[in-house]
Short mmCIF file of C-alpha atoms and ligand atoms in Angstrom, two decimals:
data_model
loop_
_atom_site.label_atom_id
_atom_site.label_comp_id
_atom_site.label_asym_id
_atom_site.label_seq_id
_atom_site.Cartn_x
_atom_site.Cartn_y
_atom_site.Cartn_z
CA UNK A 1 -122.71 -92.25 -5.10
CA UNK A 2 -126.43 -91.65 -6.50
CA UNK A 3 -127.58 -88.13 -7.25
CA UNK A 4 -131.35 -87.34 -8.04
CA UNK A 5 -130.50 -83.58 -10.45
CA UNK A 6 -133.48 -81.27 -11.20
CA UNK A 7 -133.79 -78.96 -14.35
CA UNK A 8 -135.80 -76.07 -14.37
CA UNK A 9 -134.55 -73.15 -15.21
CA UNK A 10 -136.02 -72.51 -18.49
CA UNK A 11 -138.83 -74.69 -20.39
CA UNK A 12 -137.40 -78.02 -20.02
CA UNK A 13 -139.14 -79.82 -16.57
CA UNK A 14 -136.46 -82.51 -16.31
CA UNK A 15 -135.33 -85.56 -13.41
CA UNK A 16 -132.35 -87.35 -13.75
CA UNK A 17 -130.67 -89.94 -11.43
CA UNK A 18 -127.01 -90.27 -12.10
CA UNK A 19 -124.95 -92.66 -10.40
CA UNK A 20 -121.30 -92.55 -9.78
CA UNK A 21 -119.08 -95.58 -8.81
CA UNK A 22 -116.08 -95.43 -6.34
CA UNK A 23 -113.54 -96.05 -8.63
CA UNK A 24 -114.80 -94.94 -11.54
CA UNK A 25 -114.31 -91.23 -13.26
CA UNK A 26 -117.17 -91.55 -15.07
CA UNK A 27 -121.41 -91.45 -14.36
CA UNK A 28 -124.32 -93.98 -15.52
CA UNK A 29 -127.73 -92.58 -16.15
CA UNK A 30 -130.19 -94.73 -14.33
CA UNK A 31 -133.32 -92.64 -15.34
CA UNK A 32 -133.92 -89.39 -16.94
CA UNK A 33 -137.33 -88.15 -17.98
CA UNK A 34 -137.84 -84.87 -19.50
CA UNK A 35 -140.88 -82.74 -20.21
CA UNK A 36 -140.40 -80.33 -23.15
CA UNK A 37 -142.87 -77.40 -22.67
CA UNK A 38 -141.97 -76.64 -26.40
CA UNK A 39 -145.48 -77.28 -28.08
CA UNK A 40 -146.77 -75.03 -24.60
CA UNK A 41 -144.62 -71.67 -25.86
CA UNK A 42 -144.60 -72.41 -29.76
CA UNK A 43 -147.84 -70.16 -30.52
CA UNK A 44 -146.15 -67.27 -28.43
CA UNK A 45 -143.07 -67.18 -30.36
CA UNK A 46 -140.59 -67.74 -27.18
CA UNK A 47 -140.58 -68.93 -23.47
CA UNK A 48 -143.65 -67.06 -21.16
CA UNK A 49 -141.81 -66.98 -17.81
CA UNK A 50 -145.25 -67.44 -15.49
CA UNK A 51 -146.32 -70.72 -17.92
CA UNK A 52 -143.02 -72.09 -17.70
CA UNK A 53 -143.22 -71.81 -13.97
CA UNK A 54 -147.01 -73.27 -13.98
CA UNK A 55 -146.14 -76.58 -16.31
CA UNK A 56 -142.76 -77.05 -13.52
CA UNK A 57 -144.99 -77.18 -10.65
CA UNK A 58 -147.90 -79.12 -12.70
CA UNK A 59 -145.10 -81.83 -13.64
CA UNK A 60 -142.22 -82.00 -11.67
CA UNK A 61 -143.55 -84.27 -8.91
CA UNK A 62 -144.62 -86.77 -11.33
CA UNK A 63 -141.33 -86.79 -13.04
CA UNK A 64 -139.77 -87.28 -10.18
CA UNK A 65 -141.46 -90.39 -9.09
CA UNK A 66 -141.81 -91.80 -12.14
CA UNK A 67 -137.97 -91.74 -12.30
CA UNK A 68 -137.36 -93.02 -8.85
CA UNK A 69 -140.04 -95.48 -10.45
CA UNK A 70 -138.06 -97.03 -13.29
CA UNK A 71 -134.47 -97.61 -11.44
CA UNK A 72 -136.59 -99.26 -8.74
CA UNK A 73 -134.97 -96.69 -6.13
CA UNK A 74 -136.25 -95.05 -2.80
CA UNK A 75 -135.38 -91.38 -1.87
CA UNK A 76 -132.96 -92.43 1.16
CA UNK A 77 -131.08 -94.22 -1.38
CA UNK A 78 -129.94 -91.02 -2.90
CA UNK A 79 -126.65 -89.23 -1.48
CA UNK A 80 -127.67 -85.87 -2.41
CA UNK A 81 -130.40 -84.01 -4.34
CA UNK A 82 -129.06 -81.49 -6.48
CA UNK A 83 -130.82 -78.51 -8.29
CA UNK A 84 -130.24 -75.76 -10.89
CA UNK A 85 -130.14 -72.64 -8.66
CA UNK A 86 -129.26 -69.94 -11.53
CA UNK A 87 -129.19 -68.37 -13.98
CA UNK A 88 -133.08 -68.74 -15.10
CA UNK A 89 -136.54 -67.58 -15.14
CA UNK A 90 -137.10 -67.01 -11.28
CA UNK A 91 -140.51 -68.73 -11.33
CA UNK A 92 -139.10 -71.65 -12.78
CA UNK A 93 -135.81 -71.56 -11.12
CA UNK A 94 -138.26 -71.70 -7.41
CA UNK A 95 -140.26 -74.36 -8.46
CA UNK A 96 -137.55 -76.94 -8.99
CA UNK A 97 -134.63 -75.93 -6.51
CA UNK A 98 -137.52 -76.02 -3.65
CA UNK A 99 -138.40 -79.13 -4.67
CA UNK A 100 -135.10 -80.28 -4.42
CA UNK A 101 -134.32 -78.72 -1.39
CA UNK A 102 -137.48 -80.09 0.59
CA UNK A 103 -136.33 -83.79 -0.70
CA UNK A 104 -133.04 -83.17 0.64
CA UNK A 105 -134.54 -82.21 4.19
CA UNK A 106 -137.10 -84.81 4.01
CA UNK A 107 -134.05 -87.48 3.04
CA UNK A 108 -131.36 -85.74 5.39
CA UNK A 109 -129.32 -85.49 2.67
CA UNK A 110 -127.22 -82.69 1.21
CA UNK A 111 -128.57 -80.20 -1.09
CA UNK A 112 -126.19 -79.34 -4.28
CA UNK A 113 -127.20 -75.59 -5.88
CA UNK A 114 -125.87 -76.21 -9.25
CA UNK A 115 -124.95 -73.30 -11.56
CA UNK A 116 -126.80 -74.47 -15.34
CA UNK A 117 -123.70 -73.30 -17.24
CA UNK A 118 -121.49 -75.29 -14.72
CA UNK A 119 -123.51 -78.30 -15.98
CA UNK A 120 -123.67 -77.55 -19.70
CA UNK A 121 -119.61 -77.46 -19.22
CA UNK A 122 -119.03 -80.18 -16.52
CA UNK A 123 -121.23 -82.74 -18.44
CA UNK A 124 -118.82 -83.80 -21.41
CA UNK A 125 -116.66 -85.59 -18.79
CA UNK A 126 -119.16 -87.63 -17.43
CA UNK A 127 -118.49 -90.26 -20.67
CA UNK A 128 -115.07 -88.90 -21.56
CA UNK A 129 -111.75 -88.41 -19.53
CA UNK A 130 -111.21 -84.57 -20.52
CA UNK A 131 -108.58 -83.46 -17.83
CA UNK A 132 -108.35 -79.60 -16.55
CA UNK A 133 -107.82 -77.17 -17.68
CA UNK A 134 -110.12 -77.04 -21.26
CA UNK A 135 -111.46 -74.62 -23.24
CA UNK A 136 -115.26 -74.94 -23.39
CA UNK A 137 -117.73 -72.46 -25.62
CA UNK A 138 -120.88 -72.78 -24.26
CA UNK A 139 -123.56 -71.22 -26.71
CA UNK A 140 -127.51 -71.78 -25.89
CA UNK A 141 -130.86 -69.90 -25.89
CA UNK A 142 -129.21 -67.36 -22.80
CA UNK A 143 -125.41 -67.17 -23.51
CA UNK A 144 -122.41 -67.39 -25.64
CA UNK A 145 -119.12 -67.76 -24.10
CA UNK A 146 -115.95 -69.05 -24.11
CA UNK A 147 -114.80 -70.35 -21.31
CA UNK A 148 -111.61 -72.14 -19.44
CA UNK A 149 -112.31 -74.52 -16.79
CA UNK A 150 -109.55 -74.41 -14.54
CA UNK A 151 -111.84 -77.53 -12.31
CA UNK A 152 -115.11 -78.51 -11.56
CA UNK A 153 -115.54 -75.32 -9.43
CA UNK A 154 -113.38 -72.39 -11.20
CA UNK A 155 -113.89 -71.10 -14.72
CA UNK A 156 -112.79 -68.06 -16.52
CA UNK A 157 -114.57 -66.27 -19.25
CA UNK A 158 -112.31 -65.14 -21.67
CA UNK A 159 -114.78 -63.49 -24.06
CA UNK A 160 -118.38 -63.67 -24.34
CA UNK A 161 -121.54 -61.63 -26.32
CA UNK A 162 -121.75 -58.29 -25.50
CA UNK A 163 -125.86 -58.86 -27.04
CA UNK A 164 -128.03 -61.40 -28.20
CA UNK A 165 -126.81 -64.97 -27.61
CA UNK A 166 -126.29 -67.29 -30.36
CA UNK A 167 -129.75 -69.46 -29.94
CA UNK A 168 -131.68 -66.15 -29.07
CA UNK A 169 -130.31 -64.90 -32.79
CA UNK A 170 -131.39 -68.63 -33.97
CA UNK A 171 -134.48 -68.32 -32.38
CA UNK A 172 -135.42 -64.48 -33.65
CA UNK A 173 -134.22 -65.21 -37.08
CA UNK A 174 -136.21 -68.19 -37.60
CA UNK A 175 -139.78 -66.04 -35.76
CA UNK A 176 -138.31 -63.04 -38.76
CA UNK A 177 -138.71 -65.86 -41.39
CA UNK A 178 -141.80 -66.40 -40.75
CA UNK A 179 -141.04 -69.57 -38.97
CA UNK A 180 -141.30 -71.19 -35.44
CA UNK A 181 -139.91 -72.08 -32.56
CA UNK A 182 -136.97 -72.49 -31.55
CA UNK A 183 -135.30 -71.30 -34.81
CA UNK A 184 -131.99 -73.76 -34.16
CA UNK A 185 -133.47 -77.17 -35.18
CA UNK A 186 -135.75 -74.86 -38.25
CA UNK A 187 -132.65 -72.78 -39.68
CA UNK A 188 -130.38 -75.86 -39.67
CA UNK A 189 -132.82 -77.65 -41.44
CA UNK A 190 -133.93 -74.60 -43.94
CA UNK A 191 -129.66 -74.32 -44.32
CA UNK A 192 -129.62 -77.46 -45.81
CA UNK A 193 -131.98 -76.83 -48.48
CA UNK A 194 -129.68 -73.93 -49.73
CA UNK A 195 -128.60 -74.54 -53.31
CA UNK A 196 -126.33 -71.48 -52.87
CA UNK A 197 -127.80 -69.41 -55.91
CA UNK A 198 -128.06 -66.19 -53.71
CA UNK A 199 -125.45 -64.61 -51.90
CA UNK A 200 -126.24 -61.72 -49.20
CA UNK A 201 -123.02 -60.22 -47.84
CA UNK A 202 -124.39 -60.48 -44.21
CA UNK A 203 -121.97 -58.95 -41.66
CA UNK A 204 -119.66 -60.55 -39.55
CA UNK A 205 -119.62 -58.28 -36.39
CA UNK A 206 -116.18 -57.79 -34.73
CA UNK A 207 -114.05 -60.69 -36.67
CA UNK A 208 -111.19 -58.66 -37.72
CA UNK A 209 -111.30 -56.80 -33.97
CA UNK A 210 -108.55 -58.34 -31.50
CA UNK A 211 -111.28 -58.91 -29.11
CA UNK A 212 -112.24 -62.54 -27.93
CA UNK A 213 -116.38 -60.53 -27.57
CA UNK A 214 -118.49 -61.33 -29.91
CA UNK A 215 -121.83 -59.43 -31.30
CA UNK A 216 -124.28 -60.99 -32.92
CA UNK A 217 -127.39 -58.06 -32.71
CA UNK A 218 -125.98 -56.22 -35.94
CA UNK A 219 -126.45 -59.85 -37.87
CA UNK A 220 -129.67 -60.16 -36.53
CA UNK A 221 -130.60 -56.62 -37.62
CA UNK A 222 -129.30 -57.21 -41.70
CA UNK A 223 -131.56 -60.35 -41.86
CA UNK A 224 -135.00 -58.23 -40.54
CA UNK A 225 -134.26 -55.95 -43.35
CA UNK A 226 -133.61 -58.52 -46.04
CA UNK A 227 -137.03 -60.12 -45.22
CA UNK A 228 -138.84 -57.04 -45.09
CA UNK A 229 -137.78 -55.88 -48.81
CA UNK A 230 -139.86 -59.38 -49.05
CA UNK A 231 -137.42 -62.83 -50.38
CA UNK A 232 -138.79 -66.30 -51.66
CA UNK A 233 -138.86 -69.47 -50.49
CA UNK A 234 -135.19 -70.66 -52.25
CA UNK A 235 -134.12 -67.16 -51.29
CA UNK A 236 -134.35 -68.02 -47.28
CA UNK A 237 -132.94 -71.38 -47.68
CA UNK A 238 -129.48 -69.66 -48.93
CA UNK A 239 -129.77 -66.93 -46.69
CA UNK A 240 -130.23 -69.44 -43.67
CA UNK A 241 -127.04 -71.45 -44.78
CA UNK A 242 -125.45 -68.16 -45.04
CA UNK A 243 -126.54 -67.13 -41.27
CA UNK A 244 -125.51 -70.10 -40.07
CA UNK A 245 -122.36 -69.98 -41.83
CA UNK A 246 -121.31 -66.89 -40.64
CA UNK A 247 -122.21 -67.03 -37.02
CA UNK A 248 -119.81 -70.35 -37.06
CA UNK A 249 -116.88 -68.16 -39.01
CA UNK A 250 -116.82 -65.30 -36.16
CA UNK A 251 -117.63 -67.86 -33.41
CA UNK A 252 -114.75 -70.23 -35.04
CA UNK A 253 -112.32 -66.95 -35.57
CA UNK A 254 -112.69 -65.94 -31.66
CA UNK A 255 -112.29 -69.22 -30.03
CA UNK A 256 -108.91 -69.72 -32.69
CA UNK A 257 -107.92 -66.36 -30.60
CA UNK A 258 -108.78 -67.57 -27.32
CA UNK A 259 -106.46 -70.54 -27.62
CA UNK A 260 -103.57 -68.98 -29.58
CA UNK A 261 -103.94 -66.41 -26.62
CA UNK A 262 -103.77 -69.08 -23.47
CA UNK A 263 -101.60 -71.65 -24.92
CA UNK A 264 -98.77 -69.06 -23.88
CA UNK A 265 -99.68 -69.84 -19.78
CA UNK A 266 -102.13 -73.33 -19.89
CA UNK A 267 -101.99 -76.70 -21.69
CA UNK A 268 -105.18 -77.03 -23.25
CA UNK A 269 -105.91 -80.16 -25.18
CA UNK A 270 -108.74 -80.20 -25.29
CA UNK A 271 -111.80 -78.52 -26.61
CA UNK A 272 -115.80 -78.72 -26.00
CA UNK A 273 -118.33 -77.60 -27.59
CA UNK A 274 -121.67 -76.99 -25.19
CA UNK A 275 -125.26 -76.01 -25.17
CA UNK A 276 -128.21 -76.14 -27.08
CA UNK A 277 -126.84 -74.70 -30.24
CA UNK A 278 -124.11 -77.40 -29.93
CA UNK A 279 -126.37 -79.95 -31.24
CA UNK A 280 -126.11 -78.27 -34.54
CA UNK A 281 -124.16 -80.78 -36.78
CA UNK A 282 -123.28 -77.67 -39.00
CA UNK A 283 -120.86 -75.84 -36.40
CA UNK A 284 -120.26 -79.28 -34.59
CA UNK A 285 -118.21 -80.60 -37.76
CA UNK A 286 -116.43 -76.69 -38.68
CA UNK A 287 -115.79 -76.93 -35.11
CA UNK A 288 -114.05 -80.23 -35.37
CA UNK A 289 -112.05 -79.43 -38.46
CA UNK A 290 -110.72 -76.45 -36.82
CA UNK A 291 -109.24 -78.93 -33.21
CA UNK A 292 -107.50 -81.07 -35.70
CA UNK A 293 -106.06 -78.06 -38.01
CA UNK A 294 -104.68 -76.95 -33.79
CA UNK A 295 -104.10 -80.40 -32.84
CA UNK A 296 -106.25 -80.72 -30.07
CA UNK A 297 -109.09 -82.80 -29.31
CA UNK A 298 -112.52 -82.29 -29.91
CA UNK A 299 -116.01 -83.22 -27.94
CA UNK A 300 -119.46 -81.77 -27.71
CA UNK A 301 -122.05 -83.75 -25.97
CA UNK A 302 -124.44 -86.09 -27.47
CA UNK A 303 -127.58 -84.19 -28.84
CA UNK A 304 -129.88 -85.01 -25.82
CA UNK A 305 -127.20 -83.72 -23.27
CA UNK A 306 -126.59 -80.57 -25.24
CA UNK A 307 -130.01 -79.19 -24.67
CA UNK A 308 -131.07 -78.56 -21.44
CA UNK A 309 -131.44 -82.12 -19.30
CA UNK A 310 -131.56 -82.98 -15.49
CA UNK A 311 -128.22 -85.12 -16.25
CA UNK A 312 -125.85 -82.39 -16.75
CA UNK A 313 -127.39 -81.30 -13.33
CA UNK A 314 -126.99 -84.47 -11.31
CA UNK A 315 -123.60 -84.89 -12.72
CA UNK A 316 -122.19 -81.41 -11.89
CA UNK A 317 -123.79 -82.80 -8.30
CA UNK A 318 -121.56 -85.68 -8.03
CA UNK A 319 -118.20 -83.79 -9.16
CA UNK A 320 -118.86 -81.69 -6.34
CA UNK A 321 -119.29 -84.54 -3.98
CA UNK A 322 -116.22 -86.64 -5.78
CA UNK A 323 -114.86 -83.50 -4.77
CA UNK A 324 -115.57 -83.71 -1.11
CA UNK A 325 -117.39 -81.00 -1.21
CA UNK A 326 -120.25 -81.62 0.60
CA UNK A 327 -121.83 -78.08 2.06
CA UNK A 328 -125.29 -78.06 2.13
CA UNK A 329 -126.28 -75.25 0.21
CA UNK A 330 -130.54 -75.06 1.36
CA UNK A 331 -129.98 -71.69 2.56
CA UNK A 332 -129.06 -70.50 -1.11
CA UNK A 333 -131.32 -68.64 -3.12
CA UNK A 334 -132.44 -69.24 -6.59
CA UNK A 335 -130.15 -66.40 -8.79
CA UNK A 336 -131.57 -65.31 -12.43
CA UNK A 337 -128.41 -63.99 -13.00
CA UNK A 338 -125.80 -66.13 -11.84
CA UNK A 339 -122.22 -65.58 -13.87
CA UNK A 340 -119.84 -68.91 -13.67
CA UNK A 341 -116.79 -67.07 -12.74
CA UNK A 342 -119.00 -65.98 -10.07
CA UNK A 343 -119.99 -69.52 -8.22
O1 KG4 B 401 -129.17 -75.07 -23.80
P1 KG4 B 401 -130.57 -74.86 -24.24
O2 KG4 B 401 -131.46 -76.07 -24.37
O3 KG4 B 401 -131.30 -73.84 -23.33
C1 KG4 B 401 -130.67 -72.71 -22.76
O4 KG4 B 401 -129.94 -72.89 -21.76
O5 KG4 B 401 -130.85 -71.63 -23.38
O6 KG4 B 401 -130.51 -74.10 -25.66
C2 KG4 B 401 -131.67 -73.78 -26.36
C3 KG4 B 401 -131.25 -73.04 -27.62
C4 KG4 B 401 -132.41 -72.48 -28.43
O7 KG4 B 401 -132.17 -71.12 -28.70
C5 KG4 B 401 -132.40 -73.31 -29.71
O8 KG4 B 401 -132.85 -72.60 -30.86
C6 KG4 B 401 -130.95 -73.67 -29.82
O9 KG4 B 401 -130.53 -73.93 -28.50
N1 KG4 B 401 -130.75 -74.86 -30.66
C7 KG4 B 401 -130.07 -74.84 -31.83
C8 KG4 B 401 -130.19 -76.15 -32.37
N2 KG4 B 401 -130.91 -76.93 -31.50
C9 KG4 B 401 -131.24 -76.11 -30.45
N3 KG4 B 401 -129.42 -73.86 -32.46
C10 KG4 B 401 -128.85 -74.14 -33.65
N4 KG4 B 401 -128.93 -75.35 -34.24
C11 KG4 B 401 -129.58 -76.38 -33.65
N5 KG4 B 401 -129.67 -77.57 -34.23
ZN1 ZN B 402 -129.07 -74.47 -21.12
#
């Protein structure tokens, strides 16, 4: 099975064809090109929602034959053209699902609506046997939560942010330090020139509550004013190895909860790490230390497959269609807000 995915929810424009063999579990990548708007947002600071959707539709066609283009395929050899229908920017979340969806009716072949966060999740097993149920925290620029897949189609949220998501705190922190965009890549970077002279007593929102919420706006808030009473230059690396540290301790202490808490009803062996921020090495090796200290296994996706990616999209396409599930979704409408316990 061959499935042509489409990414474009937020400021990523990006094609992947994914292919899928009969008796195989796992998917081949037989082109993927992706357009990073990055350079198109950096002088605003964040993502403009009507250029995002402008550079989509400028692109996307291109992309799209160019990919076709270097696996030497035709549309009618695709089973199904899959999209991201939600959650998004609307404008952006149109431009590519429409595209998708007039393929699929030009090809007579099904359409897939794919939920983003279902790929971010669903992805890790395209290169890795990871059975169900596992316990998945998916943190990127729009969300931080913890999650149990139950299968490819049923997840649970077992806590989340009740604010700012962990790459939006990234990304406002690193604006606050006088520094671009997006803050991830920058702080871990900054972090690592920390020589540890200064120490800040940032909070850590909620970690000694029995919650499994987290709350990252309070954190946010302590860093603005530490900047504003003005700091140097080695005074922001420490305080960005601090940040970082800390949002890894109270993201660490609630998914520690979150297991202790369903090992009582599920097996879960095994743990993923997901999303943008998951290409931080940082929390990727605390996170890894912390599976082997609760013997269970670890796996966050390679860097390129953390961040958003057309792959993740065409791969949650053909685990619905290794599924049998074949319903032609063209009929479904792009959601902005689109929860995955509510697919
Ligand atoms: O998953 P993603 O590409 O897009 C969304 O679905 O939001 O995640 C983008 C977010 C941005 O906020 C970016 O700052 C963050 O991921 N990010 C990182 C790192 N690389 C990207 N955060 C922390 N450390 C990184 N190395
Ligand atoms: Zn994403």
């Amino acid at each position: 099975m061959i499935v042509l995915g489409i990414e474009t929810s937020c400021d990523e424009t990006s094609v992947s064809i994914v292919e899928k063999k009969k008796n195989s579990s796992f998917g081949n990548v037989l082109a993927e090109q992706t357009l990073s708007q990055i350079k198109k947002h950096k002088k605003f600071g964040g993502v403009v929602p009507e250029l995002a959707s402008r550079e989509h539709s400028n692109n996307l066609d291109w992309l799209v034959k160019k990919s076709l283009k270097l696996c030497n395929l035709q549309y009618d050899k695709m089973d199904a053209f899959a999209a991201t229908t939600g959650p998004g920017l609307l404008g952006a979340l149109l431009v590519g699902s429409n595209y998708a969806k007039a393929l699929a009716i030009g090809s007579r072949k099904p359409f897939l609506s794919i939920n983003h966060l279902q790929g971010h999740i669903l992805v890790s097993r395209m290169k890795k046997k990871i059975d169900f149920p596992f316990l998945c925290l998916l943190v990127s620029g729009g969300h931080c939560q913890i999650i149990l897949a139950k299968n490819f189609n049923k997840f649970k949220v077992i806590g989340e942010t009740l604010d700012d998501a962990v790459g939006e705190v990234f990304d406002k922190t690193s604006r606050i330090l006088g520094y671009g965009y997006p803050g991830g890549p920058i702080i871990e970077n900054l972090a690592k020139k920390s020589k540890g002279k200064y120490k800040f007593k940032l909070p850590k929102p909620l970690i000694n509550k029995m919650t499994f919420d987290l709350s990252f706006s309070g954190l946010k808030t302590s860093v603005r004013r530490l900047i504003e009473k003005g700091i140097n230059n080695n005074q922001k690396a420490d305080l960005a190895f601090e940040f970082q540290q800390i949002i890894t301790e109270c993201l660490i202490k609630k998914v520690e909860l979150s297991i202790n808490h369903l090992k009582k009803k599920y097996n879960i062996n095994n743990f993923i790490l997901s999303g943008g921020v998951a290409s931080n090495f940082f929390l990727r090796s605390k996170f890894k230390k912390m599976c082997k200290k609760k013997k269970i296994s670890f796996f966050a996706p390679d860097k390129n497959l953390c961040v958003d990616n057309a792959t993740m999209i065409a791969w949650a396409g053909l685990e619905i269609l290794a599924n049998g599930k074949k319903g032609n979704r063209i009929h479904f409408p792009p959601k902005p807000r689109w929860r995955i316990d509510k697919l």
